[in-house]
Short mmCIF file of N, CA and C in Angstrom, two decimals:
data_model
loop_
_atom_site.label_atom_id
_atom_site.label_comp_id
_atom_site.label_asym_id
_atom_site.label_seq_id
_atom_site.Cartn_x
_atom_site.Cartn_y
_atom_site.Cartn_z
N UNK Y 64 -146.23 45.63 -24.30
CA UNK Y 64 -144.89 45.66 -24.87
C UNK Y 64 -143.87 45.67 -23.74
N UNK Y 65 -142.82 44.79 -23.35
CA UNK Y 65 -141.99 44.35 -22.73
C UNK Y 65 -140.48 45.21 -23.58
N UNK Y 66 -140.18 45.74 -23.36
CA UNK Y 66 -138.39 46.32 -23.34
C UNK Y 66 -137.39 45.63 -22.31
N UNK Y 67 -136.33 44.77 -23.08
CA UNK Y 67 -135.52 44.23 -21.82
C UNK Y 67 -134.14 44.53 -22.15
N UNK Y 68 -133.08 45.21 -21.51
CA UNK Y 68 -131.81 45.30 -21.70
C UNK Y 68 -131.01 44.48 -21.31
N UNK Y 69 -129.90 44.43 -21.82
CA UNK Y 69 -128.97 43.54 -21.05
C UNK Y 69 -127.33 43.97 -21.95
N UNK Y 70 -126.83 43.42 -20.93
CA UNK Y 70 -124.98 43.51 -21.84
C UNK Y 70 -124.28 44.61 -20.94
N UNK Y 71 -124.77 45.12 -19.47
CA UNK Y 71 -124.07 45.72 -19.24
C UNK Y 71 -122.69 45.40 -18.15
N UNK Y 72 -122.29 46.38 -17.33
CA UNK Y 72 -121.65 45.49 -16.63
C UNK Y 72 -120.23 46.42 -15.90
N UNK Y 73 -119.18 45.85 -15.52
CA UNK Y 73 -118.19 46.84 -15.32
C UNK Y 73 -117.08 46.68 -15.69
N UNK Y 74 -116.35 47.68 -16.43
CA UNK Y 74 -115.22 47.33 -17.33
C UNK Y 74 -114.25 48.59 -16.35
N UNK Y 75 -113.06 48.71 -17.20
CA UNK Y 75 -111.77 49.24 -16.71
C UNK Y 75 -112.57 50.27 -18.65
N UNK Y 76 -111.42 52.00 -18.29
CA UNK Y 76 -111.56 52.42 -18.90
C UNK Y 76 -110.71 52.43 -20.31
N UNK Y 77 -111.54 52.23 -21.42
CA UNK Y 77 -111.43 52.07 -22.67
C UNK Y 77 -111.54 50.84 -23.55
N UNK Y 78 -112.50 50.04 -22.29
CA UNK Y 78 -112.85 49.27 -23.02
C UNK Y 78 -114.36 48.78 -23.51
N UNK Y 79 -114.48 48.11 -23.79
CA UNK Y 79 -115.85 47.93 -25.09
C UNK Y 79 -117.27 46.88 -24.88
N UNK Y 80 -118.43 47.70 -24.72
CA UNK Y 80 -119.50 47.31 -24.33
C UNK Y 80 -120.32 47.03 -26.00
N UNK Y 81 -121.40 46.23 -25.76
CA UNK Y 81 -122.63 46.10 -26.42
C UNK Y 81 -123.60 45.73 -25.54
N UNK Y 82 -124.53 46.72 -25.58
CA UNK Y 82 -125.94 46.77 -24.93
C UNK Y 82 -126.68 45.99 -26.34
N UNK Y 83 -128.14 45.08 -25.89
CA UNK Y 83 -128.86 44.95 -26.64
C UNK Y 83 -130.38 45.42 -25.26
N UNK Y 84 -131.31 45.36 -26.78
CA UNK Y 84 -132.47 45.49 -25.60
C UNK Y 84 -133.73 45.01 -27.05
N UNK Y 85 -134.81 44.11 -26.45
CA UNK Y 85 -134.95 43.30 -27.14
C UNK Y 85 -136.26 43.39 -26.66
N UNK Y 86 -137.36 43.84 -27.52
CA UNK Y 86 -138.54 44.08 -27.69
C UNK Y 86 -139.83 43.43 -27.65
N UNK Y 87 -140.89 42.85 -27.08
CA UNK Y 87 -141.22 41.60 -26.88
C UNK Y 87 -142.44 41.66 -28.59
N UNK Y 88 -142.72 42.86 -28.57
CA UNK Y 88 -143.53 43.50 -29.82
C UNK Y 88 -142.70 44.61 -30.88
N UNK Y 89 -143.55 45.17 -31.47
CA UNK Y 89 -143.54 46.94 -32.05
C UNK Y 89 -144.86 46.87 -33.01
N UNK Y 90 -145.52 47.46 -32.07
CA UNK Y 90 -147.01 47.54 -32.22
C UNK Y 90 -147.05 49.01 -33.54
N UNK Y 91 -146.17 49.51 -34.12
CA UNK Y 91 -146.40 50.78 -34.36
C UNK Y 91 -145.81 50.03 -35.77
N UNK Y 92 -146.42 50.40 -37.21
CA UNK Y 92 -145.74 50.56 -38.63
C UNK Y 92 -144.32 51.43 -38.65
N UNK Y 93 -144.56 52.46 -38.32
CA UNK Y 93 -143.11 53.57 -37.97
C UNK Y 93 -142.69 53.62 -36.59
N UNK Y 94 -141.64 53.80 -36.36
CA UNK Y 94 -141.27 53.91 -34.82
C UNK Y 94 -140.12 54.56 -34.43
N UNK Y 95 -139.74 55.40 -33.31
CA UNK Y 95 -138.00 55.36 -33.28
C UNK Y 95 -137.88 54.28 -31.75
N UNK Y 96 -136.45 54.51 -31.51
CA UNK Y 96 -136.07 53.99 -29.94
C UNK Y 96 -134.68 54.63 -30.01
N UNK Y 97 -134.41 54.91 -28.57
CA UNK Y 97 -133.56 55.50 -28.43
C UNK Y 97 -132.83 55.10 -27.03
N UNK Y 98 -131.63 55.63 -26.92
CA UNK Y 98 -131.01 54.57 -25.63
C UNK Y 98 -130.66 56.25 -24.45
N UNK Y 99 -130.99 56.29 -23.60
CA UNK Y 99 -131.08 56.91 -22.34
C UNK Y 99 -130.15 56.41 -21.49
N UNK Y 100 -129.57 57.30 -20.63
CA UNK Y 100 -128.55 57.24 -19.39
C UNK Y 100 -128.97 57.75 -18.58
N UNK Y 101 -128.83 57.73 -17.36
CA UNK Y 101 -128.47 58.47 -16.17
C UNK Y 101 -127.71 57.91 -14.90
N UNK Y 102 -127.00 58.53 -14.41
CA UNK Y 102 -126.18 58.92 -13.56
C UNK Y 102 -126.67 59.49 -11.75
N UNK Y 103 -126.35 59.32 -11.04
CA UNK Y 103 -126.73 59.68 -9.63
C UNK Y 103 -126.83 60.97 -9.56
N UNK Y 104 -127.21 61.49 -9.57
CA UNK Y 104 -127.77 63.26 -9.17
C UNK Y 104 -127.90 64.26 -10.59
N UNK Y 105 -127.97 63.35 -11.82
CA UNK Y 105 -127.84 64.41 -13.45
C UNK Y 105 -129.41 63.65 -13.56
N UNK Y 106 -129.66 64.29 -14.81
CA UNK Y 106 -130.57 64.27 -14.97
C UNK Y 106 -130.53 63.34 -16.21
N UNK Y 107 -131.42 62.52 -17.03
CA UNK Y 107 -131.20 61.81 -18.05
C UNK Y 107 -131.43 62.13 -19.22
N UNK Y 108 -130.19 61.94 -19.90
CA UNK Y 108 -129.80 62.21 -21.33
C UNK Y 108 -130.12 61.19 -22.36
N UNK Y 109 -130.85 61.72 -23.63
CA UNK Y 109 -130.59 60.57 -24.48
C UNK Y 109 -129.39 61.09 -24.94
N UNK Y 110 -128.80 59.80 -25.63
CA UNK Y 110 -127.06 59.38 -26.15
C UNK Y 110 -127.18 59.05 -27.78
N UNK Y 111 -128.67 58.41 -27.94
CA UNK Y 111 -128.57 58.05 -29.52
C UNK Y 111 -129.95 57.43 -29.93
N UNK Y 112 -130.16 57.56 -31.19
CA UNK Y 112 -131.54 57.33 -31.34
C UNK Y 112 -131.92 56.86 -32.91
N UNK Y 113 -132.58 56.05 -33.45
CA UNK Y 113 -132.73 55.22 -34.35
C UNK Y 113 -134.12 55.58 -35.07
N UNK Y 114 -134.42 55.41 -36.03
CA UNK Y 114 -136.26 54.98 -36.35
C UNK Y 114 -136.43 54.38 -37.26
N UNK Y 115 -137.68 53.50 -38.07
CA UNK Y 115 -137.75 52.77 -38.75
C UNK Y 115 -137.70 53.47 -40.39
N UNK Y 116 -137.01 54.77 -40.48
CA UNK Y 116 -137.46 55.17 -41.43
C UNK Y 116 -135.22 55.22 -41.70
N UNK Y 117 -134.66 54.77 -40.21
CA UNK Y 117 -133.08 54.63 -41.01
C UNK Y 117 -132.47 55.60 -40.41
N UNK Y 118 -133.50 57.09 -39.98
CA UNK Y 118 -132.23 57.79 -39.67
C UNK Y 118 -131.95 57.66 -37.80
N UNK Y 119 -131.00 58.28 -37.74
CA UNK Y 119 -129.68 58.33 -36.80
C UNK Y 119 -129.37 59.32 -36.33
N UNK Y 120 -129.40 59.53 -34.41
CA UNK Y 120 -128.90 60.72 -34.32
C UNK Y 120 -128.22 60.29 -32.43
N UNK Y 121 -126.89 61.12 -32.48
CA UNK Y 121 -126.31 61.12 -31.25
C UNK Y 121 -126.09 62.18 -30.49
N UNK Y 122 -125.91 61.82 -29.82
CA UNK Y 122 -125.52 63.11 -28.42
C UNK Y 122 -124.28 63.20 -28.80
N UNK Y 123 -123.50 64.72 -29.18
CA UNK Y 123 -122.36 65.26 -29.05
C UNK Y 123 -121.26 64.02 -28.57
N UNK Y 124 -121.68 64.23 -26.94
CA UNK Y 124 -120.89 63.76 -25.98
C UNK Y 124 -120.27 62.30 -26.77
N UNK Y 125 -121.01 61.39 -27.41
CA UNK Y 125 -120.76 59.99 -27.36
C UNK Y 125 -120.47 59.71 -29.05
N UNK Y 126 -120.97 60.53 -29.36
CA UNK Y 126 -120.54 60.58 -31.63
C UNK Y 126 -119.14 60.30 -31.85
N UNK Y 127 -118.78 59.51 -32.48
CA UNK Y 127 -117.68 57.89 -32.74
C UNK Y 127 -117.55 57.58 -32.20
N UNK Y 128 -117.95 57.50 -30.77
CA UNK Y 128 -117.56 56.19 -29.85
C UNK Y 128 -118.79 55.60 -29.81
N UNK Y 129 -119.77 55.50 -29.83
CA UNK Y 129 -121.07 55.12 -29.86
C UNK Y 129 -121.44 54.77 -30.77
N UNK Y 130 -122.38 53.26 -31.00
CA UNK Y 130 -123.34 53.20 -32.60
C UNK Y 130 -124.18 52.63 -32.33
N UNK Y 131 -124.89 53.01 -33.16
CA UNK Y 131 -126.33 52.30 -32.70
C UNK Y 131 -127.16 51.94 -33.74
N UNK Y 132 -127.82 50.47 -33.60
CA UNK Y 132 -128.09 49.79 -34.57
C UNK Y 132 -129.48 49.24 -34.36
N UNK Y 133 -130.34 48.68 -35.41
CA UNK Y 133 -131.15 48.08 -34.90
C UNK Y 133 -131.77 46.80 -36.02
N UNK Y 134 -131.96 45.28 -35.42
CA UNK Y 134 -132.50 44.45 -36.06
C UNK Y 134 -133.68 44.32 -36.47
N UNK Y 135 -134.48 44.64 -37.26
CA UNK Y 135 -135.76 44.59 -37.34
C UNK Y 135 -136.61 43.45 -37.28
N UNK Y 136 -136.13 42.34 -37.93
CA UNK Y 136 -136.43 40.92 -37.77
C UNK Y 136 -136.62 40.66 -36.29
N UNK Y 137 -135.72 41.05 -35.59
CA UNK Y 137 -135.28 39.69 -34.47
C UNK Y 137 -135.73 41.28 -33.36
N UNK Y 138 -136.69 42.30 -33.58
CA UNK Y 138 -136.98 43.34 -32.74
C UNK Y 138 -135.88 43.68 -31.89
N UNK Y 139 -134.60 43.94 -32.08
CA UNK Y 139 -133.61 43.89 -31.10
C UNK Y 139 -132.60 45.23 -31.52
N UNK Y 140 -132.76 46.20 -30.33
CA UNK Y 140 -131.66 47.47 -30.32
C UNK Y 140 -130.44 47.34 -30.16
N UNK Y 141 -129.49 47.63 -30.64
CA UNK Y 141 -128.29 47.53 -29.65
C UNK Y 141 -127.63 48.97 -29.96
N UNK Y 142 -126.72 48.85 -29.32
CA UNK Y 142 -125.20 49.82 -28.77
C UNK Y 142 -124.09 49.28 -28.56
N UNK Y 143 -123.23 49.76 -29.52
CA UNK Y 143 -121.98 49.30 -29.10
C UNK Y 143 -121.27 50.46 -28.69
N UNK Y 144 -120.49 50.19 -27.94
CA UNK Y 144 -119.75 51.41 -27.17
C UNK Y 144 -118.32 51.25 -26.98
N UNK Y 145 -117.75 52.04 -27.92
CA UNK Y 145 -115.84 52.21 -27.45
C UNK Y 145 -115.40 52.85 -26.65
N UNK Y 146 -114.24 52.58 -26.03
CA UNK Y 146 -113.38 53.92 -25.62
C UNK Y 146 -114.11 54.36 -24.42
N UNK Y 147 -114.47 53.39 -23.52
CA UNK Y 147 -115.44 53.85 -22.37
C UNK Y 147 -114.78 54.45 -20.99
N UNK Y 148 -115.12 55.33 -20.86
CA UNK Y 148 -114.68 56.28 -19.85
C UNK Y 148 -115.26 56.36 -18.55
N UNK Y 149 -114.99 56.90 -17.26
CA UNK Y 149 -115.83 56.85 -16.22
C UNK Y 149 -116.88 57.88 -16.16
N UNK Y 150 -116.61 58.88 -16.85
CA UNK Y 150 -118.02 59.61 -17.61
C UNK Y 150 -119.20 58.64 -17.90
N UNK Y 151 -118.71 57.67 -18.67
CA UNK Y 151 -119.87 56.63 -19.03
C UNK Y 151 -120.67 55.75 -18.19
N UNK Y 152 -119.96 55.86 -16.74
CA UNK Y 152 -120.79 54.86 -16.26
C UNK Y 152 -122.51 55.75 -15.56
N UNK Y 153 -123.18 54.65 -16.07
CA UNK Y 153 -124.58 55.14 -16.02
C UNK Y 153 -125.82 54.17 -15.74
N UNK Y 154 -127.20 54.17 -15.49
CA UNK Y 154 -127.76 53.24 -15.85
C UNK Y 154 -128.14 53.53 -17.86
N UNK Y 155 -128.14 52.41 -18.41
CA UNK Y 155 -128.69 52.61 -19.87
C UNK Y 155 -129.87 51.88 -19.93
N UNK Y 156 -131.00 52.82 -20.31
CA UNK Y 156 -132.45 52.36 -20.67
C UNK Y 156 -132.46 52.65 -22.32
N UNK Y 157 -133.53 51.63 -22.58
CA UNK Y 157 -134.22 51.66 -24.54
C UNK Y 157 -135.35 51.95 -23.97
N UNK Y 158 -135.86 53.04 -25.32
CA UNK Y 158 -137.07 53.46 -24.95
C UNK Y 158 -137.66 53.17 -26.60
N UNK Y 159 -139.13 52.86 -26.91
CA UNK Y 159 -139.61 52.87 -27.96
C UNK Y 159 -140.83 53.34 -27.96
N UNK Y 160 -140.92 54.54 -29.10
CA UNK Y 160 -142.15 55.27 -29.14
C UNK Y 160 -142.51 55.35 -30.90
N UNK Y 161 -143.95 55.56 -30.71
CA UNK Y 161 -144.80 55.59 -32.03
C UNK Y 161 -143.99 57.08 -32.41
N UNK Y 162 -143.97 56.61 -34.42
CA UNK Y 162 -143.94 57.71 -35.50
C UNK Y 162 -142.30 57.76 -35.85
N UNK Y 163 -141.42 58.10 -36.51
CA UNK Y 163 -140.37 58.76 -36.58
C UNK Y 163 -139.99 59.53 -36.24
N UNK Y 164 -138.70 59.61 -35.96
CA UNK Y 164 -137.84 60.87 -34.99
C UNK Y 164 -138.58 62.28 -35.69
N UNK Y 165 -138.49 62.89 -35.11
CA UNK Y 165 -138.89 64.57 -35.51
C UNK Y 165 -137.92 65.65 -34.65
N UNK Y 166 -137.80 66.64 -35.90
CA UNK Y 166 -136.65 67.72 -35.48
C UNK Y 166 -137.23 68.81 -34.53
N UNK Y 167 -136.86 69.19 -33.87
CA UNK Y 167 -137.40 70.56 -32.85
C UNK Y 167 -136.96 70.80 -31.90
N UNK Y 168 -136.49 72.17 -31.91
CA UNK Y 168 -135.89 72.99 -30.59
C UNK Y 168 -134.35 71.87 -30.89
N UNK Y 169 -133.73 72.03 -31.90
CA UNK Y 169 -132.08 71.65 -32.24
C UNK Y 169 -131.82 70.02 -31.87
N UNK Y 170 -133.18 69.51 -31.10
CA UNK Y 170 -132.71 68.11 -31.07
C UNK Y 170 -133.81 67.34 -31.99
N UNK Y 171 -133.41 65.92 -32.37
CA UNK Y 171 -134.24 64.78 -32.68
C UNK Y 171 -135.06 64.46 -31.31
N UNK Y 172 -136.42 64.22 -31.57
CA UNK Y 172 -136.91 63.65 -30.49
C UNK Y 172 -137.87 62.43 -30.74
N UNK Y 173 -138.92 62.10 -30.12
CA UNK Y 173 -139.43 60.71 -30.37
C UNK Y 173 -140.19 60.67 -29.13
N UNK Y 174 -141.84 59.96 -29.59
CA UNK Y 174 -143.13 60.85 -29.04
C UNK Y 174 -142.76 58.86 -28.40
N UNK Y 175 -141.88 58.87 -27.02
CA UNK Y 175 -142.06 57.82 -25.88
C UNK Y 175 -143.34 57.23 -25.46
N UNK Y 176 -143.09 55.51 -25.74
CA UNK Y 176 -144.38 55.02 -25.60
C UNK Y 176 -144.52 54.02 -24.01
N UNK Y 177 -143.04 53.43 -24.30
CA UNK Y 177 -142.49 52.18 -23.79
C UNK Y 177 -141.19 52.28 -22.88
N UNK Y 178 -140.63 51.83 -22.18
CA UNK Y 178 -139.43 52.05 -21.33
C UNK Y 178 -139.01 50.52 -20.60
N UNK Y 179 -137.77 50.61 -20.95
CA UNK Y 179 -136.92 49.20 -20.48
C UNK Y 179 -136.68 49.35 -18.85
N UNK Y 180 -136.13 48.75 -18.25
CA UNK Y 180 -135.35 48.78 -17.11
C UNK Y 180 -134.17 48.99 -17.10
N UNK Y 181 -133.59 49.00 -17.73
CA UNK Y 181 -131.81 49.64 -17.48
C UNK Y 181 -130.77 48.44 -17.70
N UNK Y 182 -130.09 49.15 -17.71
CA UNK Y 182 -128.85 48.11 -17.70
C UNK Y 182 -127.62 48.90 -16.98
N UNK Y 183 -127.03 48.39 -15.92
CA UNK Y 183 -126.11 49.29 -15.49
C UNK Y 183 -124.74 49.03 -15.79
N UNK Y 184 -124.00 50.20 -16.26
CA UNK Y 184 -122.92 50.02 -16.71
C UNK Y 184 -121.93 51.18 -16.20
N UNK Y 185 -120.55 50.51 -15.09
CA UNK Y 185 -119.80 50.96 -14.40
C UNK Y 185 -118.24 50.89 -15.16
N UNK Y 186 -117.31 52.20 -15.31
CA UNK Y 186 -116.19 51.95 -15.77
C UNK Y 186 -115.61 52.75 -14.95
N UNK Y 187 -114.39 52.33 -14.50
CA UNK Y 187 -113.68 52.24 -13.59
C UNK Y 187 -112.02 52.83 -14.44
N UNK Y 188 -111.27 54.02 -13.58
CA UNK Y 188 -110.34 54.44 -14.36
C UNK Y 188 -108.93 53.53 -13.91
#
């Protein structure tokens, strides 16, 4: 299974990205994926997260400016992103793992199978 991102890039702040990341399989009946950041010396956060069963969940930090969608046909994640700040600039990875999101310890999580390469995305104030 191949994960590939793309759409990132460097904008001025408040303006508007779409990440896709585009799956070469999904070997799994159920699944989630979820989109990951990190930053030079933090540690990496997921931002938002999907599964084949519909539901949806975001990081605080990025909830209405962030959405996240996914094509099932055409195996393809995306993110669209408003209102982008220099907070935001990060690398962004898709990750896709077997089963549906599951609740525990206050977050959604998702049992990681697969991992993209990133997409880097710089905003500038």
């Amino acid at each position: 299974v191949k994960l590939v991102e793309s759409g990132g890039g460097s904008v001025q702040s408040g303006d508007s990205l779409r990440l896709s990341c585009v799956a070469s399989e999904i070997p799994f009946s159920s699944y989630c994926m979820v989109w990951f950041r990190q930053s030079p010396g933090k540690e990496r956060e997921g931002i938002a997260a999907i599964d084949s069963d519909g539901v949806i969940s975001y990081r605080d930090s990025v909830g209405g400016r962030f959405n996240i969608s996914l094509d099932r046909t055409d195996k393809t994640l995306f993110l669209e992103m408003k209102s982008l700040q220099p907070e935001d600039t990060a690398r962004y990875t898709c990750t896709l793992g077997s089963g549906v999101l599951y609740f525990e310890d206050g977050l959604y999580r998702c049992k990681f199978r697969y991992l993209g390469q990133g997409t880097q995305i710089t905003v500038s104030s």
